[in-house]
mmCIF file of C-alpha atoms in Angstrom:
data_model
loop_
_atom_site.group_PDB
_atom_site.id
_atom_site.type_symbol
_atom_site.label_atom_id
_atom_site.label_comp_id
_atom_site.label_asym_id
_atom_site.label_seq_id
_atom_site.Cartn_x
_atom_site.Cartn_y
_atom_site.Cartn_z
ATOM 1 C CA MET A 1 -4.843 -14.867 5.813
ATOM 2 C CA PHE A 2 -1.295 -14.675 7.222
ATOM 3 C CA PRO A 3 -0.024 -12.243 4.519
ATOM 4 C CA ILE A 4 -2.974 -9.918 5.199
ATOM 5 C CA ILE A 5 -2.380 -9.920 8.953
ATOM 6 C CA LEU A 6 1.304 -9.305 8.310
ATOM 7 C CA ALA A 7 0.474 -6.357 6.067
ATOM 8 C CA ARG A 8 -1.734 -4.804 8.747
ATOM 9 C CA ILE A 9 0.814 -5.001 11.564
ATOM 10 C CA ARG A 10 4.111 -4.601 9.680
ATOM 11 C CA ILE A 11 4.443 -0.809 9.793
ATOM 12 C CA PRO A 12 3.089 -0.424 13.364
ATOM 13 C CA VAL A 13 5.541 -3.100 14.566
ATOM 14 C CA ILE A 14 8.461 -1.349 12.844
ATOM 15 C CA ILE A 15 7.524 2.031 14.347
ATOM 16 C CA ILE A 16 6.879 0.695 17.864
ATOM 17 C CA GLY A 17 10.043 -1.403 17.792
ATOM 18 C CA PHE A 18 12.133 1.537 16.632
ATOM 19 C CA LEU A 19 10.732 3.857 19.313
ATOM 20 C CA LEU A 20 11.270 1.282 22.066
ATOM 21 C CA ALA A 21 14.823 0.551 20.985
ATOM 22 C CA ILE A 22 15.838 4.191 20.602
ATOM 23 C CA GLY A 23 14.009 5.345 23.723
ATOM 24 C CA GLU A 24 15.681 2.818 25.961
ATOM 25 C CA VAL A 25 19.131 3.077 24.396
ATOM 26 C CA VAL A 26 19.140 6.838 24.980
ATOM 27 C CA HIS A 27 18.699 6.253 28.714
ATOM 28 C CA ARG A 28 20.093 2.782 29.268
ATOM 29 C CA VAL A 29 20.347 -0.554 27.508
ATOM 30 C CA SER A 30 17.703 -2.859 28.975
ATOM 31 C CA TRP A 31 15.466 -5.762 28.060
ATOM 32 C CA LEU A 32 12.951 -3.287 26.641
ATOM 33 C CA SER A 33 15.450 -1.952 24.122
ATOM 34 C CA VAL A 34 16.283 -5.517 23.100
ATOM 35 C CA VAL A 35 12.569 -6.263 22.590
ATOM 36 C CA GLY A 36 12.244 -3.081 20.548
ATOM 37 C CA LEU A 37 15.213 -4.003 18.372
ATOM 38 C CA VAL A 38 13.803 -7.499 17.768
ATOM 39 C CA LEU A 39 10.400 -6.048 16.823
ATOM 40 C CA PHE A 40 11.997 -3.517 14.484
ATOM 41 C CA LEU A 41 14.193 -6.061 12.707
ATOM 42 C CA SER A 42 11.365 -8.600 12.474
ATOM 43 C CA GLY A 43 8.972 -6.070 10.982
ATOM 44 C CA PHE A 44 11.591 -4.819 8.554
ATOM 45 C CA ALA A 45 12.534 -8.358 7.483
ATOM 46 C CA SER A 46 8.887 -9.188 6.779
ATOM 47 C CA ILE A 47 8.907 -6.608 3.985
ATOM 48 C CA PHE A 48 11.072 -8.914 1.884
ATOM 49 C CA LEU A 49 9.776 -12.394 2.768
ATOM 50 C CA ARG A 50 8.092 -14.482 0.059
ATOM 51 C CA THR A 51 5.554 -15.590 2.695
ATOM 52 C CA GLY A 52 4.068 -12.098 2.614
ATOM 53 C CA SER A 53 2.415 -12.757 -0.757
ATOM 54 C CA VAL A 54 -1.345 -13.224 -1.013
ATOM 55 C CA GLU A 55 -2.074 -16.374 -3.012
ATOM 56 C CA ARG A 56 -5.270 -16.096 -5.057
ATOM 57 C CA ARG A 57 -6.504 -16.026 -8.634
ATOM 58 C CA PRO A 58 -5.533 -12.863 -10.531
ATOM 59 C CA ILE A 59 -8.221 -10.175 -10.618
ATOM 60 C CA PRO A 60 -9.109 -9.228 -14.215
ATOM 61 C CA VAL A 61 -9.011 -5.510 -15.066
ATOM 62 C CA ALA A 62 -8.652 -3.550 -18.282
ATOM 63 C CA SER A 63 -5.360 -1.945 -19.232
ATOM 64 C CA PRO A 64 -4.996 1.566 -17.755
ATOM 65 C CA VAL A 65 -2.896 2.719 -20.730
ATOM 66 C CA GLN A 66 -2.912 2.656 -24.508
ATOM 67 C CA GLY A 67 -0.073 2.022 -26.930
ATOM 68 C CA ARG A 68 3.162 0.124 -26.337
ATOM 69 C CA TRP A 69 4.442 -0.020 -22.760
ATOM 70 C CA LEU A 70 7.357 -1.967 -21.321
ATOM 71 C CA ALA A 71 6.713 -3.850 -18.092
ATOM 72 C CA VAL A 72 9.459 -3.145 -15.578
ATOM 73 C CA ASN A 73 9.413 -4.800 -12.140
ATOM 74 C CA SER A 74 6.526 -7.009 -13.198
ATOM 75 C CA PRO A 75 4.922 -9.800 -11.135
ATOM 76 C CA ALA A 76 5.198 -11.911 -14.288
ATOM 77 C CA ASP A 77 8.973 -11.947 -13.707
ATOM 78 C CA LYS A 78 9.179 -12.184 -9.917
ATOM 79 C CA VAL A 79 7.118 -11.847 -6.721
ATOM 80 C CA PRO A 80 7.333 -9.517 -4.921
ATOM 81 C CA SER A 81 7.798 -7.596 -8.143
ATOM 82 C CA HIS A 82 9.688 -4.692 -6.576
ATOM 83 C CA GLY A 83 11.568 -6.897 -4.144
ATOM 84 C CA LEU A 84 9.402 -5.958 -1.165
ATOM 85 C CA HIS A 85 5.812 -5.972 0.120
ATOM 86 C CA ALA A 86 5.737 -2.438 1.516
ATOM 87 C CA TYR A 87 2.819 -0.211 0.514
ATOM 88 C CA GLY A 88 0.843 -3.129 -0.923
ATOM 89 C CA GLN A 89 3.126 -3.430 -3.967
ATOM 90 C CA THR A 90 3.704 -7.196 -3.931
ATOM 91 C CA TYR A 91 2.181 -7.588 -7.411
ATOM 92 C CA ALA A 92 2.741 -4.032 -8.687
ATOM 93 C CA VAL A 93 3.952 -3.309 -12.196
ATOM 94 C CA ASP A 94 5.894 -0.339 -13.570
ATOM 95 C CA LEU A 95 4.855 0.574 -17.099
ATOM 96 C CA VAL A 96 7.218 2.653 -19.254
ATOM 97 C CA ASN A 97 5.874 3.995 -22.529
ATOM 98 C CA TRP A 98 8.308 3.005 -25.306
ATOM 99 C CA PRO A 99 6.679 3.201 -28.762
ATOM 100 C CA ASP A 100 9.859 2.553 -30.773
ATOM 101 C CA GLU A 101 10.305 -1.213 -31.164
ATOM 102 C CA ASN A 102 13.674 -0.747 -32.881
ATOM 103 C CA THR A 103 15.319 1.118 -30.010
ATOM 104 C CA GLU A 104 16.324 -0.580 -26.779
ATOM 105 C CA TRP A 105 15.114 0.939 -23.532
ATOM 106 C CA LYS A 106 17.790 1.157 -20.841
ATOM 107 C CA ALA A 107 17.040 1.392 -17.137
ATOM 108 C CA VAL A 108 20.324 3.231 -16.532
ATOM 109 C CA VAL A 109 22.047 5.579 -18.974
ATOM 110 C CA ARG A 110 25.488 7.198 -18.929
ATOM 111 C CA ALA A 111 24.322 10.644 -19.960
ATOM 112 C CA PRO A 112 22.741 13.015 -19.398
ATOM 113 C CA VAL A 113 22.908 12.841 -15.609
ATOM 114 C CA MET A 114 19.362 14.160 -15.343
ATOM 115 C CA SER A 115 16.764 15.031 -17.985
ATOM 116 C CA ARG A 116 13.546 16.986 -17.975
ATOM 117 C CA PRO A 117 10.487 14.701 -17.827
ATOM 118 C CA GLU A 118 9.133 16.213 -21.043
ATOM 119 C CA THR A 119 11.925 14.498 -22.998
ATOM 120 C CA PHE A 120 10.485 11.040 -22.267
ATOM 121 C CA PRO A 121 7.735 9.610 -24.514
ATOM 122 C CA GLY A 122 5.567 8.537 -21.585
ATOM 123 C CA PHE A 123 5.299 11.936 -19.954
ATOM 124 C CA GLY A 124 1.740 13.232 -20.298
ATOM 125 C CA ARG A 125 0.322 10.005 -21.713
ATOM 126 C CA PRO A 126 -3.298 9.409 -20.642
ATOM 127 C CA ILE A 127 -4.135 7.048 -17.779
ATOM 128 C CA TYR A 128 -7.563 5.379 -17.649
ATOM 129 C CA ALA A 129 -9.644 3.652 -14.999
ATOM 130 C CA PRO A 130 -9.313 -0.130 -15.583
ATOM 131 C CA ALA A 131 -12.724 -0.762 -14.020
ATOM 132 C CA ALA A 132 -15.638 1.122 -12.532
ATOM 133 C CA GLY A 133 -15.062 2.359 -9.015
ATOM 134 C CA THR A 134 -15.121 5.190 -6.493
ATOM 135 C CA VAL A 135 -12.207 7.534 -5.845
ATOM 136 C CA VAL A 136 -10.991 7.204 -2.254
ATOM 137 C CA ARG A 137 -7.826 9.262 -2.637
ATOM 138 C CA ALA A 138 -6.461 11.748 -5.172
ATOM 139 C CA ARG A 139 -3.228 13.720 -4.763
ATOM 140 C CA ASP A 140 -2.062 16.252 -7.325
ATOM 141 C CA PHE A 141 0.470 18.659 -5.769
ATOM 142 C CA TRP A 142 3.851 16.902 -6.060
ATOM 143 C CA ARG A 143 6.212 18.308 -8.676
ATOM 144 C CA ASP A 144 7.476 16.336 -11.671
ATOM 145 C CA HIS A 145 11.206 16.213 -11.023
ATOM 146 C CA LEU A 146 14.171 15.574 -13.306
ATOM 147 C CA SER A 147 14.988 11.967 -14.196
ATOM 148 C CA ARG A 148 17.094 9.780 -11.901
ATOM 149 C CA ASN A 149 18.104 7.162 -14.494
ATOM 150 C CA SER A 150 21.893 7.672 -14.583
ATOM 151 C CA TRP A 151 24.323 6.174 -12.062
ATOM 152 C CA PRO A 152 25.098 9.493 -10.322
ATOM 153 C CA ALA A 153 21.400 10.351 -10.209
ATOM 154 C CA LEU A 154 20.478 6.946 -8.802
ATOM 155 C CA VAL A 155 22.872 7.481 -5.897
ATOM 156 C CA TYR A 156 21.159 10.789 -5.243
ATOM 157 C CA ALA A 157 17.760 9.094 -5.578
ATOM 158 C CA MET A 158 18.606 6.664 -2.772
ATOM 159 C CA ALA A 159 19.097 9.520 -0.316
ATOM 160 C CA GLU A 160 16.080 11.312 -1.720
ATOM 161 C CA GLY A 161 14.012 8.139 -1.302
ATOM 162 C CA PHE A 162 14.761 8.065 2.429
ATOM 163 C CA ALA A 163 13.441 11.616 2.769
ATOM 164 C CA ARG A 164 10.326 10.656 0.823
ATOM 165 C CA GLU A 165 9.736 7.749 3.193
ATOM 166 C CA LEU A 166 9.491 10.245 6.042
ATOM 167 C CA ALA A 167 6.544 11.846 4.232
ATOM 168 C CA GLY A 168 4.721 8.505 4.204
ATOM 169 C CA PRO A 169 3.121 6.729 1.230
ATOM 170 C CA SER A 170 2.219 10.013 -0.464
ATOM 171 C CA GLY A 171 5.870 11.033 -0.648
ATOM 172 C CA VAL A 172 6.730 7.733 -2.334
ATOM 173 C CA LEU A 173 3.727 7.532 -4.665
ATOM 174 C CA GLY A 174 3.801 11.191 -5.633
ATOM 175 C CA ASN A 175 0.658 12.342 -7.388
ATOM 176 C CA HIS A 176 -1.668 9.359 -7.239
ATOM 177 C CA VAL A 177 -5.212 8.081 -7.424
ATOM 178 C CA ILE A 178 -6.702 5.182 -5.467
ATOM 179 C CA LEU A 179 -9.969 3.644 -6.640
ATOM 180 C CA ASP A 180 -12.302 1.395 -4.679
ATOM 181 C CA LEU A 181 -13.280 -1.275 -7.220
ATOM 182 C CA GLY A 182 -15.572 -3.086 -4.773
ATOM 183 C CA ASP A 183 -15.331 -6.489 -3.071
ATOM 184 C CA GLY A 184 -12.334 -5.356 -1.048
ATOM 185 C CA VAL A 185 -10.180 -4.499 -4.076
ATOM 186 C CA TYR A 186 -8.453 -1.151 -4.538
ATOM 187 C CA ALA A 187 -6.437 0.061 -7.524
ATOM 188 C CA ALA A 188 -3.550 2.514 -7.138
ATOM 189 C CA PHE A 189 -1.986 4.671 -9.865
ATOM 190 C CA ALA A 190 1.254 6.414 -8.858
ATOM 191 C CA HIS A 191 3.748 9.008 -10.180
ATOM 192 C CA LEU A 192 1.082 10.946 -12.099
ATOM 193 C CA LYS A 193 1.777 14.316 -13.705
ATOM 194 C CA ARG A 194 1.110 17.329 -11.516
ATOM 195 C CA GLY A 195 -2.066 19.133 -12.517
ATOM 196 C CA SER A 196 -3.340 16.202 -14.587
ATOM 197 C CA VAL A 197 -5.537 14.381 -12.049
ATOM 198 C CA LEU A 198 -9.135 14.789 -13.206
ATOM 199 C CA VAL A 199 -10.995 12.998 -10.405
ATOM 200 C CA ARG A 200 -11.672 13.833 -6.785
ATOM 201 C CA LYS A 201 -12.398 11.896 -3.606
ATOM 202 C CA GLY A 202 -15.908 10.447 -3.553
ATOM 203 C CA GLU A 203 -16.365 10.668 -7.331
ATOM 204 C CA ARG A 204 -17.707 7.647 -9.200
ATOM 205 C CA VAL A 205 -15.740 6.735 -12.323
ATOM 206 C CA GLU A 206 -16.518 4.305 -15.117
ATOM 207 C CA ALA A 207 -14.207 1.800 -16.764
ATOM 208 C CA GLY A 208 -12.133 3.535 -19.430
ATOM 209 C CA GLN A 209 -12.623 7.013 -17.967
ATOM 210 C CA LEU A 210 -9.617 9.330 -18.159
ATOM 211 C CA ILE A 211 -8.291 9.926 -14.638
ATOM 212 C CA GLY A 212 -4.914 11.593 -15.221
ATOM 213 C CA GLN A 213 -1.615 11.533 -17.074
ATOM 214 C CA CYS A 214 1.677 9.717 -16.690
ATOM 215 C CA GLY A 215 4.217 11.823 -14.818
ATOM 216 C CA ASN A 216 7.435 11.706 -12.834
ATOM 217 C CA SER A 217 6.400 12.630 -9.306
ATOM 218 C CA GLY A 218 7.324 10.829 -6.100
ATOM 219 C CA ASN A 219 9.963 8.099 -5.936
ATOM 220 C CA SER A 220 10.387 7.740 -9.700
ATOM 221 C CA SER A 221 13.512 7.424 -11.834
ATOM 222 C CA GLU A 222 11.762 8.419 -15.080
ATOM 223 C CA PRO A 223 8.175 9.033 -16.246
ATOM 224 C CA HIS A 224 6.175 5.823 -15.847
ATOM 225 C CA LEU A 225 2.976 4.455 -14.373
ATOM 226 C CA HIS A 226 3.146 2.389 -11.208
ATOM 227 C CA PHE A 227 -0.036 0.281 -11.053
ATOM 228 C CA GLN A 228 -1.145 -2.137 -8.359
ATOM 229 C CA LEU A 229 -4.154 -3.783 -6.758
ATOM 230 C CA MET A 230 -4.416 -4.084 -2.975
ATOM 231 C CA ASP A 231 -6.918 -5.095 -0.324
ATOM 232 C CA ASN A 232 -7.053 -1.796 1.579
ATOM 233 C CA ALA A 233 -7.325 1.865 0.667
ATOM 234 C CA HIS A 234 -4.318 2.715 2.844
ATOM 235 C CA PRO A 235 -1.042 1.498 1.265
ATOM 236 C CA SER A 236 0.740 1.430 4.624
ATOM 237 C CA ILE A 237 -1.408 -1.479 5.833
ATOM 238 C CA ALA A 238 -2.471 -2.995 2.513
ATOM 239 C CA ALA A 239 -1.617 -6.406 1.105
ATOM 240 C CA GLY A 240 -0.916 -6.551 -2.619
ATOM 241 C CA LEU A 241 -3.319 -8.537 -4.818
ATOM 242 C CA PRO A 242 -2.487 -10.259 -8.131
ATOM 243 C CA PHE A 243 -4.074 -8.918 -11.320
ATOM 244 C CA ALA A 244 -4.277 -9.666 -15.027
ATOM 245 C CA PHE A 245 -5.053 -7.261 -17.842
ATOM 246 C CA GLU A 246 -8.119 -8.460 -19.730
ATOM 247 C CA GLU A 247 -8.482 -7.828 -23.457
ATOM 248 C CA THR A 248 -11.509 -8.459 -25.656
ATOM 249 C CA LEU A 249 -10.503 -10.098 -28.944
ATOM 250 C CA PRO A 250 -12.197 -9.455 -32.330
ATOM 251 C CA ASP A 251 -14.162 -12.703 -32.064
ATOM 252 C CA GLY A 252 -15.702 -11.581 -28.770
ATOM 253 C CA THR A 253 -13.629 -13.794 -26.506
ATOM 254 C CA THR A 254 -11.403 -12.422 -23.774
ATOM 255 C CA ARG A 255 -7.747 -12.962 -23.000
ATOM 256 C CA GLN A 256 -5.958 -12.268 -19.740
ATOM 257 C CA SER A 257 -2.238 -11.640 -19.419
ATOM 258 C CA VAL A 258 0.388 -9.921 -17.313
ATOM 259 C CA PRO A 259 3.142 -8.117 -19.242
ATOM 260 C CA SER A 260 6.749 -8.984 -18.506
ATOM 261 C CA LYS A 261 10.222 -7.791 -19.477
ATOM 262 C CA GLU A 262 10.106 -10.022 -22.529
ATOM 263 C CA ARG A 263 6.470 -9.323 -23.368
ATOM 264 C CA PRO A 264 5.509 -5.616 -23.645
ATOM 265 C CA LEU A 265 1.965 -4.436 -23.025
ATOM 266 C CA LEU A 266 0.305 -3.620 -26.345
ATOM 267 C CA SER A 267 -3.000 -1.918 -25.638
ATOM 268 C CA PRO A 268 -5.245 -0.796 -28.521
ATOM 269 C CA SER A 269 -6.241 2.830 -28.819
ATOM 270 C CA ARG A 270 -9.444 3.715 -27.009
#
């Protein structure tokens, strides 16, 4: 219960604390500015604390992709997977399409400084609904920018990321879809390709239905799918929920797993 409460109040506390601190400092330093600074720092620190993780059994869902995908920033390797709880991404996973098993994928390259998204194998790959649900949010207007996977580009991306934060969750997620899977569980798909989102708010989708394509919009270093489950439709106040991809084996039994850096996601063709 504590992680959920923390998720609900974290952003409001940060905003209120910041406004109190700045407002009072501009006029005079007083006890109110000190309170504001304490609130701001406390709220900001809570983004990184391990205590912000919801502890429960993983929720089984089908893979939202097909083919061979590398799991980057996976909850199978660490929690929170991205180093922070913000935007309900405690258990989020970044999936990079990398079909060539004989070539090593590198998070950072020396050259080129930036590349067009079309040069990456994952760009335009189909994204599917991992379970039946109702669309509660669909955004499809952010551009697919050049890659940010070289050292110079990553420095630029840090400044760019701050500007995206000012636009709220949408600026960070880029083109995205959020599905209500029922029972207080919501699935988010981020960094989708502009013009590829095929669903709209209020639409009912079935498991395995095509909802969009992998892109490079929002706070993304290269084309990939950012997938997560959360307990609220609004990422700003959502707590991340653990998941496991469920696969039906030839003998009819099911297997659940979470891909990691050492264990790529191998999803059969649909």
